[in-house]
Amino acid sequence: MAATQNGTMIEVSDLWKAFGPLQVLKGISLEVRKGSAVALIGPSGSGKSTLLRCINLLEMPERGRVRVGDQMIDCARGKLPADKELASFRARTGMVFQLFNLFPHMTALQNVSAGPLYVKRMPHGEAKELAMGLLAKVDLADKADAYPSHLSGGQRQRVAIARALAMRPEVLLFDEVTSALDPELVGEVLDVIRSLADEGMTMVLVTHEMGFAHEVAKTVAFMSDGAIVEIGAPHDVLGQPKNPRTQAFLARFHSFTRTFAGTR
Amino acid sequence: MYRWLLLKGLGFTILYTVGSIAFGLLIGLLVGLLRLSKSRLVNFPLIAYIEAFRCTPLLVQIIWFYYAFPVLVGIDIPAHAAGMLVLSLYTGAFYAEIFRGGVISIERGQWDAARAIGMRHIQVLQRVILPQAVKRMIPPFINQSIIQLKNTSLVSTIAVADLLYQGQLITSATYRPLETYTTVALIYFAILFPLTLGAQIVERRLQRSD
């Protein structure tokens, strides 16, 4: 537990990841304090999602260390942790995906209770109760028995959030979770994330919703070309970016930066 | 009295069909699962097996196993065993590909989501991938099995007493090829036609449940 005493929940150090000849992450280091939210922004292909997927080891970095809570994985080329170790590491983090990735053969309730039931071996009744509670939390108690194909995008994403929460994770990772949603459905998902942030959930969000990043995140990191080129408080990074690449990227969110400059 | 011969032949045909489907399924499941491994060492011999059986005629395989294989290993293999062995290996190669195809047809996001909640590899397969994949495997599996019933007629060439072989016996005793072979064909048809219809119904149901 010594590692968490200074209040960092996630610690990524000198992370390198390549897909074949393409070097996607080039020595990334990042710390996320317990109870705070970090937003990762940047152009597509900059490595944001890969970094996120390395934090719960859905992608195996070839070099670097990842620590979540008091569990640390040291990655070295060609050395894969055992399946069991990986699974237990991933169980401490929840992840929500751009395309929801709900299990289509399970109802909303079954999706949410799958983790507790099969991974934690929780008794049936208890898992069901937990899942019902979480569905109520995302305002979908009435859809417990619906299959994903009968839910709207926003509803699916809220079920996915409940599914991630069901493992009682120490950390939540959000990978562009509103990018695939119709604009009118974005709000309901952001509301859920906002309330989680208010409850003090530690989270990392890859997002293109600059307004939301500013509102919810304590820290914004701008990534470009496999590196974090600027990191700091939202009003600094989003409002007065210093790095030319950040400036160029944010210039595309014109209206936003303008509104933003006005408020300061 | 020839009716009994035909019935006996039909019994063998069904026995060979069911038997080779059962063994083939075991082989296909095992090979198909192992084929999902990323190791080349594992994959190479399995691909060799699958392609050897898919890319040579079944008739040649039957004859090779019955006449050539014993020369190679120095043991005689009874026709019954050779027939069952080849039919199982042959259909197993196809099942393996159906199985693997079903598993890899499931989106990567399903693996991601299942792993993200901490499932181990085997749990991901059991709880998330296979329940979805099996549904996609059923139609090609049924088709392959129907074809397999027809394939069994080839074992008559090594004197396994299946339906067609009995027909040949009856023909040589009675000199009535028209009646005999027509009867044989009708028996195959009477079994396969309802099965084919059934397969179509199953396929339509599966589509609707998506």
Coordinates of C-alpha atoms in Angstrom, one line a residue:
Chain A
M1 CA 0.0 0.0 0.0
A2 CA 3.0 2.3 0.4
A3 CA 2.7 3.1 -3.3
T4 CA -0.7 4.7 -2.8
Q5 CA 0.2 6.8 0.2
N6 CA 1.2 9.8 -1.9
G7 CA -2.3 9.6 -3.4
T8 CA -1.5 8.5 -6.9
M9 CA -3.9 5.8 -8.1
I10 CA -2.5 5.2 -11.5
E11 CA 1.2 5.5 -12.4
V12 CA 2.5 4.9 -15.8
S13 CA 6.2 5.3 -16.4
D14 CA 8.2 5.3 -19.5
L15 CA 5.6 3.4 -21.6
W16 CA 6.6 2.3 -25.1
K17 CA 4.2 0.5 -27.5
A18 CA 4.6 -0.3 -31.2
F19 CA 2.2 -2.0 -33.6
G20 CA 4.7 -3.6 -36.0
P21 CA 6.9 -0.8 -37.4
L22 CA 4.6 1.9 -36.1
Q23 CA 5.8 3.3 -32.8
V24 CA 2.5 4.5 -31.1
L25 CA 3.6 5.4 -27.6
K26 CA 7.1 6.9 -27.1
G27 CA 8.0 6.8 -23.5
I28 CA 4.8 8.0 -21.8
S29 CA 4.7 8.8 -18.1
L30 CA 1.5 9.8 -16.4
E31 CA 0.2 10.0 -12.9
V32 CA -3.4 10.1 -11.9
R33 CA -4.3 11.0 -8.3
K34 CA -6.9 9.1 -6.4
G35 CA -10.3 10.6 -7.0
S36 CA -9.3 12.8 -9.8
A37 CA -10.1 12.7 -13.5
V38 CA -7.6 13.1 -16.3
A39 CA -8.8 13.9 -19.9
L40 CA -6.6 12.8 -22.8
I41 CA -7.1 14.9 -25.9
G42 CA -5.3 15.1 -29.2
P43 CA -5.6 14.3 -32.8
S44 CA -6.6 10.8 -33.9
G45 CA -3.7 8.5 -34.2
S46 CA -1.8 10.3 -31.4
G47 CA -1.9 7.3 -29.2
K48 CA -4.6 8.3 -26.7
S49 CA -6.7 5.1 -27.0
T50 CA -3.6 3.0 -27.0
L51 CA -2.4 4.6 -23.8
L52 CA -5.8 3.9 -22.2
R53 CA -5.7 0.3 -23.4
C54 CA -2.2 -0.1 -21.9
I55 CA -3.4 1.1 -18.5
N56 CA -5.6 -2.0 -18.2
L57 CA -3.2 -4.1 -20.3
L58 CA -5.6 -4.8 -23.1
E59 CA -2.5 -3.8 -25.1
M60 CA 0.7 -5.1 -23.8
P61 CA 3.4 -2.3 -23.8
E62 CA 6.8 -3.6 -24.8
R63 CA 8.5 -1.4 -22.2
G64 CA 7.5 0.5 -19.1
R65 CA 5.6 0.1 -15.9
V66 CA 1.9 0.4 -15.1
R67 CA 0.6 0.6 -11.6
V68 CA -3.0 0.7 -10.6
G69 CA -3.6 0.9 -6.8
D70 CA -1.0 -1.3 -5.2
Q71 CA -0.6 -3.7 -8.2
M72 CA 2.3 -3.1 -10.5
I73 CA 3.1 -4.7 -13.8
D74 CA 6.5 -4.3 -15.2
C75 CA 6.6 -4.8 -19.0
A76 CA 9.6 -6.0 -20.8
R77 CA 9.8 -7.1 -24.4
G78 CA 8.7 -10.7 -24.9
K79 CA 7.6 -11.2 -21.3
L80 CA 3.9 -11.6 -20.9
P81 CA 2.4 -11.8 -17.4
A82 CA 0.3 -15.0 -16.9
D83 CA -3.3 -15.0 -18.0
K84 CA -4.4 -15.1 -14.3
E85 CA -2.3 -12.2 -13.3
L86 CA -3.5 -10.1 -16.2
A87 CA -7.1 -10.9 -15.4
S88 CA -6.8 -9.9 -11.8
F89 CA -5.0 -6.7 -12.8
R90 CA -7.8 -5.8 -15.3
A91 CA -10.5 -6.6 -12.7
R92 CA -9.4 -3.6 -10.7
T93 CA -10.0 -1.2 -13.6
G94 CA -13.3 -0.7 -15.4
M95 CA -13.4 0.3 -19.1
V96 CA -16.1 1.7 -21.2
F97 CA -15.7 1.6 -25.0
Q98 CA -16.6 3.8 -27.9
L99 CA -18.8 1.0 -29.4
F100 CA -20.2 -0.1 -26.1
N101 CA -19.2 -3.7 -26.7
L102 CA -22.2 -5.1 -24.7
F103 CA -22.6 -8.8 -24.8
P104 CA -25.5 -9.2 -27.3
H105 CA -26.6 -12.6 -26.0
M106 CA -27.2 -11.3 -22.5
T107 CA -29.8 -8.9 -21.1
A108 CA -28.8 -5.6 -19.6
L109 CA -28.9 -7.2 -16.1
Q110 CA -26.8 -10.2 -17.2
N111 CA -24.3 -7.9 -18.8
V112 CA -23.9 -6.0 -15.6
S113 CA -23.8 -9.1 -13.3
A114 CA -21.5 -11.1 -15.6
G115 CA -18.3 -9.8 -14.0
P116 CA -19.3 -10.3 -10.3
L117 CA -20.8 -13.7 -11.2
Y118 CA -18.1 -15.3 -13.3
V119 CA -15.0 -13.3 -12.2
K120 CA -15.7 -12.7 -8.5
R121 CA -17.8 -15.8 -8.1
M122 CA -20.4 -13.8 -6.3
P123 CA -23.6 -15.8 -5.4
H124 CA -26.4 -15.4 -7.9
G125 CA -28.8 -13.4 -5.7
E126 CA -26.1 -11.0 -4.5
A127 CA -24.8 -10.4 -8.1
K128 CA -28.3 -9.7 -9.3
E129 CA -29.0 -7.3 -6.4
L130 CA -25.7 -5.5 -7.2
A131 CA -26.5 -5.3 -10.9
M132 CA -30.1 -4.0 -10.2
G133 CA -28.7 -1.3 -8.0
L134 CA -26.2 -0.2 -10.6
L135 CA -28.8 -0.2 -13.4
A136 CA -31.0 2.0 -11.1
K137 CA -28.0 4.3 -10.7
V138 CA -27.7 4.8 -14.4
D139 CA -31.5 5.2 -14.6
L140 CA -32.2 2.0 -16.4
A141 CA -33.8 -0.2 -13.8
D142 CA -36.8 -0.7 -16.1
K143 CA -34.6 -2.0 -18.9
A144 CA -33.0 -4.8 -16.8
D145 CA -34.5 -7.6 -18.9
A146 CA -33.9 -5.9 -22.3
Y147 CA -31.3 -7.2 -24.7
P148 CA -28.8 -4.6 -26.0
S149 CA -30.4 -4.7 -29.5
H150 CA -33.5 -3.2 -28.0
L151 CA -31.7 -0.3 -26.3
S152 CA -30.7 3.1 -27.7
G153 CA -27.1 4.0 -28.0
G154 CA -27.2 6.1 -24.9
Q155 CA -28.9 3.4 -23.0
R156 CA -26.4 0.8 -24.1
Q157 CA -23.5 3.0 -23.0
R158 CA -25.1 3.5 -19.6
V159 CA -25.4 -0.3 -19.3
A160 CA -21.8 -0.5 -20.2
I161 CA -20.9 1.9 -17.5
A162 CA -22.9 -0.1 -15.0
R163 CA -21.1 -3.2 -16.2
A164 CA -17.8 -1.6 -15.5
L165 CA -18.9 -0.4 -12.1
A166 CA -20.1 -3.8 -11.1
M167 CA -16.5 -5.0 -10.6
R168 CA -16.1 -2.2 -8.0
P169 CA -13.1 -0.9 -9.9
E170 CA -10.6 1.5 -8.4
V171 CA -10.3 3.2 -11.7
L172 CA -12.5 3.8 -14.7
L173 CA -11.2 4.2 -18.2
F174 CA -13.4 5.9 -20.8
D175 CA -12.5 5.5 -24.5
E176 CA -14.3 8.1 -26.6
V177 CA -17.5 6.9 -25.0
T178 CA -19.8 9.5 -26.7
S179 CA -18.2 9.4 -30.2
A180 CA -20.6 6.8 -31.6
L181 CA -23.7 8.4 -30.1
D182 CA -26.3 10.6 -31.8
P183 CA -25.9 14.1 -30.5
E184 CA -29.1 14.1 -28.5
L185 CA -28.0 11.0 -26.6
V186 CA -24.6 12.4 -25.6
G187 CA -26.0 14.3 -22.6
E188 CA -27.4 11.3 -20.7
V189 CA -24.1 9.5 -20.8
L190 CA -22.1 12.6 -19.8
D191 CA -24.5 13.1 -16.9
V192 CA -23.6 9.6 -15.6
I193 CA -19.9 10.2 -15.9
R194 CA -20.2 13.6 -14.3
S195 CA -21.9 12.1 -11.2
L196 CA -19.2 9.5 -11.0
A197 CA -16.6 12.2 -11.0
D198 CA -18.5 14.0 -8.3
E199 CA -18.4 10.8 -6.2
G200 CA -14.7 10.9 -6.5
M201 CA -14.1 8.0 -8.9
T202 CA -10.6 8.0 -10.3
M203 CA -10.9 8.1 -14.1
V204 CA -9.1 8.6 -17.4
L205 CA -11.1 9.8 -20.3
V206 CA -10.2 9.9 -23.9
T207 CA -12.5 12.4 -25.3
H208 CA -13.3 14.9 -28.1
E209 CA -15.8 16.7 -25.9
M210 CA -13.6 19.7 -25.0
G211 CA -16.3 21.3 -22.9
F212 CA -16.9 18.2 -20.9
A213 CA -13.1 17.7 -20.5
H214 CA -12.8 21.1 -19.1
E215 CA -15.8 20.7 -16.7
V216 CA -15.0 17.2 -15.3
A217 CA -11.2 16.8 -15.5
K218 CA -8.8 18.1 -13.0
T219 CA -6.0 17.6 -15.5
V220 CA -6.0 17.7 -19.3
A221 CA -3.2 16.0 -21.2
F222 CA -2.7 16.8 -24.9
M223 CA -1.1 13.9 -26.8
S224 CA 0.5 14.1 -30.2
D225 CA 2.6 11.6 -32.0
G226 CA 2.8 9.1 -29.2
A227 CA 3.9 11.6 -26.5
I228 CA 2.2 13.9 -24.0
V229 CA 3.3 17.3 -25.2
E230 CA 1.3 19.4 -22.8
I231 CA -0.4 18.6 -19.5
G232 CA -1.9 20.8 -16.8
A233 CA -5.1 22.2 -15.4
P234 CA -8.0 22.4 -18.0
H235 CA -8.1 26.2 -18.1
D236 CA -4.3 26.3 -18.9
V237 CA -4.2 23.5 -21.5
L238 CA -7.5 24.3 -23.1
G239 CA -7.6 28.0 -22.6
Q240 CA -4.0 29.1 -23.0
P241 CA -2.1 26.3 -24.7
K242 CA 1.6 26.9 -24.8
N243 CA 2.7 24.2 -27.2
P244 CA 2.2 25.0 -30.9
R245 CA 0.7 21.6 -31.6
T246 CA -1.9 22.0 -28.8
Q247 CA -2.7 25.4 -30.2
A248 CA -3.1 24.1 -33.7
F249 CA -5.3 21.2 -32.5
L250 CA -7.5 23.5 -30.4
A251 CA -7.8 26.0 -33.2
R252 CA -10.0 23.5 -34.8
F253 CA -12.4 23.8 -31.9
H254 CA -12.6 27.5 -32.6
S255 CA -15.9 28.3 -31.1
F256 CA -14.9 26.6 -28.0
T257 CA -11.6 28.4 -27.5
R258 CA -13.3 31.6 -28.2
T259 CA -16.0 31.1 -25.7
F260 CA -13.4 30.0 -23.3
A261 CA -11.1 32.9 -23.7
G262 CA -14.1 35.1 -23.0
T263 CA -14.8 33.5 -19.7
R264 CA -11.4 34.3 -18.4
Chain B
M1 CA -35.4 -60.4 -48.7
Y2 CA -33.4 -57.8 -50.6
R3 CA -35.2 -55.2 -48.5
W4 CA -33.3 -56.5 -45.5
L5 CA -30.0 -56.1 -47.2
L6 CA -30.9 -52.5 -48.1
L7 CA -32.0 -51.9 -44.5
K8 CA -28.8 -53.3 -43.2
G9 CA -26.9 -51.1 -45.7
L10 CA -28.8 -48.1 -44.5
G11 CA -27.9 -49.0 -40.9
F12 CA -24.2 -48.9 -41.8
T13 CA -24.7 -45.7 -43.7
I14 CA -26.3 -44.1 -40.7
L15 CA -23.7 -45.6 -38.4
Y16 CA -20.9 -44.1 -40.5
T17 CA -22.6 -40.8 -40.7
V18 CA -23.3 -40.4 -37.0
G19 CA -19.9 -41.9 -36.0
S20 CA -17.8 -39.8 -38.3
I21 CA -19.8 -36.7 -37.3
A22 CA -19.2 -37.4 -33.7
F23 CA -15.5 -38.1 -34.1
G24 CA -15.1 -35.3 -36.6
L25 CA -16.7 -32.9 -34.2
L26 CA -14.2 -33.9 -31.5
I27 CA -11.4 -33.5 -33.9
G28 CA -12.8 -30.2 -35.3
L29 CA -13.3 -28.7 -31.9
L30 CA -9.8 -29.6 -30.8
V31 CA -8.1 -28.5 -34.0
G32 CA -10.3 -25.4 -34.3
L33 CA -9.5 -24.3 -30.8
L34 CA -5.8 -25.0 -31.2
R35 CA -5.8 -23.1 -34.5
L36 CA -6.7 -20.0 -32.5
S37 CA -3.3 -20.1 -30.9
K38 CA -0.8 -17.6 -32.2
S39 CA 2.1 -20.1 -32.1
R40 CA 3.3 -21.1 -35.6
L41 CA 4.6 -24.3 -34.1
V42 CA 1.1 -25.3 -33.2
N43 CA -0.5 -23.9 -36.3
F44 CA 1.7 -25.3 -39.0
P45 CA 0.9 -29.0 -38.5
L46 CA -2.8 -28.3 -38.1
I47 CA -3.0 -26.2 -41.3
A48 CA -1.1 -29.1 -43.0
Y49 CA -3.7 -31.6 -41.8
I50 CA -6.7 -29.4 -42.7
E51 CA -5.4 -28.6 -46.2
A52 CA -4.3 -32.2 -46.9
F53 CA -7.9 -33.3 -46.3
R54 CA -9.6 -30.4 -47.9
C55 CA -7.5 -30.4 -51.0
T56 CA -7.6 -34.1 -52.0
P57 CA -10.7 -36.0 -53.0
L58 CA -12.3 -38.1 -50.3
L59 CA -12.3 -41.1 -52.6
V60 CA -8.5 -40.9 -53.0
Q61 CA -8.1 -40.5 -49.2
I62 CA -10.2 -43.6 -48.6
I63 CA -8.3 -45.7 -51.0
W64 CA -5.0 -44.3 -49.8
F65 CA -5.7 -45.1 -46.2
Y66 CA -7.0 -48.6 -47.0
Y67 CA -4.3 -49.7 -49.6
A68 CA -1.3 -47.4 -49.1
F69 CA -1.2 -46.5 -45.4
P70 CA -0.9 -50.1 -44.3
V71 CA 2.2 -50.4 -46.5
L72 CA 3.7 -47.3 -44.9
V73 CA 3.1 -48.4 -41.3
G74 CA 3.2 -52.2 -41.8
I75 CA -0.2 -52.9 -40.1
D76 CA -3.3 -53.9 -41.9
I77 CA -6.3 -51.7 -41.2
P78 CA -9.7 -53.3 -41.5
A79 CA -12.0 -51.6 -44.0
H80 CA -14.4 -50.6 -41.3
A81 CA -11.8 -48.8 -39.3
A82 CA -10.2 -47.2 -42.4
G83 CA -13.5 -46.0 -43.5
M84 CA -14.5 -44.5 -40.2
L85 CA -11.0 -43.0 -39.7
V86 CA -10.9 -41.2 -43.1
L87 CA -14.5 -40.0 -42.9
S88 CA -13.9 -38.6 -39.4
L89 CA -10.6 -36.9 -40.4
Y90 CA -12.1 -35.5 -43.5
T91 CA -15.2 -34.0 -41.9
G92 CA -13.1 -33.0 -38.9
A93 CA -11.0 -30.8 -41.1
F94 CA -14.1 -29.0 -42.3
Y95 CA -15.5 -28.7 -38.8
A96 CA -12.3 -27.2 -37.6
E97 CA -12.6 -24.4 -40.1
I98 CA -16.2 -23.9 -39.3
F99 CA -15.4 -23.7 -35.7
R100 CA -12.4 -21.3 -36.1
G101 CA -14.4 -19.2 -38.5
G102 CA -17.2 -18.9 -36.0
V103 CA -14.9 -17.8 -33.2
I104 CA -12.9 -15.3 -35.3
S105 CA -16.2 -13.8 -36.7
I106 CA -17.0 -12.4 -33.3
E107 CA -15.9 -8.7 -33.0
R108 CA -12.7 -7.9 -31.2
G109 CA -14.7 -5.6 -28.9
Q110 CA -16.3 -8.6 -27.3
W111 CA -12.9 -9.9 -26.3
D112 CA -11.9 -6.4 -25.1
A113 CA -15.1 -6.0 -23.0
A114 CA -14.8 -9.5 -21.4
R115 CA -11.1 -9.1 -20.6
A116 CA -11.7 -5.6 -19.3
I117 CA -14.0 -7.0 -16.5
G118 CA -11.3 -9.4 -15.6
M119 CA -12.3 -12.6 -17.4
R120 CA -9.6 -15.1 -18.0
H121 CA -9.1 -16.4 -21.6
I122 CA -11.1 -19.6 -21.1
Q123 CA -13.9 -17.6 -19.4
V124 CA -14.1 -15.2 -22.3
L125 CA -14.5 -18.1 -24.7
Q126 CA -17.0 -19.9 -22.5
R127 CA -19.2 -17.0 -21.4
V128 CA -18.9 -14.5 -24.3
I129 CA -17.4 -15.8 -27.5
L130 CA -18.7 -19.3 -27.9
P131 CA -22.4 -18.6 -27.0
Q132 CA -22.4 -16.1 -29.9
A133 CA -20.1 -18.1 -32.2
V134 CA -22.1 -21.3 -31.9
K135 CA -25.1 -19.6 -33.4
R136 CA -23.1 -18.7 -36.4
M137 CA -21.6 -22.1 -36.7
I138 CA -24.9 -24.1 -36.7
P139 CA -25.9 -23.5 -40.4
P140 CA -22.5 -24.5 -41.9
F141 CA -22.3 -27.3 -39.4
I142 CA -25.6 -28.7 -40.5
N143 CA -24.7 -28.3 -44.2
Q144 CA -21.4 -30.1 -43.7
S145 CA -23.1 -32.9 -41.8
I146 CA -25.7 -33.4 -44.6
I147 CA -22.9 -33.6 -47.1
Q148 CA -21.2 -36.1 -44.8
L149 CA -24.1 -38.5 -45.1
K150 CA -23.6 -38.5 -48.9
N151 CA -19.9 -38.9 -48.5
T152 CA -20.3 -42.1 -46.6
S153 CA -21.3 -43.8 -49.9
L154 CA -17.7 -43.7 -50.9
V155 CA -16.7 -46.3 -48.4
S156 CA -18.5 -48.9 -50.5
T157 CA -15.4 -48.8 -52.7
I158 CA -13.4 -50.6 -49.9
A159 CA -16.2 -53.1 -49.4
V160 CA -17.8 -51.6 -46.3
A161 CA -21.3 -52.8 -46.5
D162 CA -23.1 -49.5 -46.6
L163 CA -26.3 -48.7 -48.5
L164 CA -24.6 -48.3 -51.9
Y165 CA -22.5 -51.4 -51.4
Q166 CA -25.6 -53.5 -50.7
G167 CA -27.1 -52.1 -53.8
Q168 CA -24.1 -53.2 -55.8
L169 CA -24.4 -56.7 -54.3
I170 CA -28.1 -56.9 -55.1
T171 CA -27.5 -55.6 -58.6
S172 CA -24.9 -58.3 -59.3
A173 CA -27.2 -61.0 -58.0
T174 CA -30.4 -59.8 -59.8
Y175 CA -29.1 -58.0 -62.9
R176 CA -31.6 -55.3 -62.2
P177 CA -29.5 -52.1 -61.9
L178 CA -32.4 -49.7 -62.7
E179 CA -34.7 -50.8 -59.9
T180 CA -31.9 -51.3 -57.4
Y181 CA -30.0 -48.1 -57.9
T182 CA -33.2 -46.1 -58.2
T183 CA -34.3 -47.5 -54.8
V184 CA -30.9 -46.7 -53.3
A185 CA -31.1 -43.1 -54.6
L186 CA -34.6 -42.7 -53.3
I187 CA -33.6 -43.9 -49.9
Y188 CA -30.8 -41.3 -49.7
F189 CA -33.2 -38.7 -50.9
A190 CA -35.9 -39.6 -48.4
I191 CA -33.5 -39.0 -45.6
L192 CA -31.7 -36.0 -46.9
F193 CA -34.6 -34.0 -48.2
P194 CA -36.4 -33.6 -44.8
L195 CA -33.0 -32.9 -43.2
T196 CA -32.3 -30.1 -45.7
L197 CA -35.7 -28.6 -45.1
G198 CA -35.1 -28.8 -41.4
A199 CA -31.8 -27.1 -41.8
Q200 CA -33.5 -24.2 -43.7
I201 CA -36.0 -23.8 -40.9
V202 CA -33.2 -23.7 -38.3
E203 CA -31.3 -21.2 -40.3
R204 CA -34.3 -18.9 -40.7
R205 CA -35.0 -19.1 -36.9
L206 CA -31.4 -18.3 -36.1
Q207 CA -31.5 -15.3 -38.4
R208 CA -34.7 -14.0 -36.8
S209 CA -33.3 -14.3 -33.3
D210 CA -30.4 -12.0 -34.2

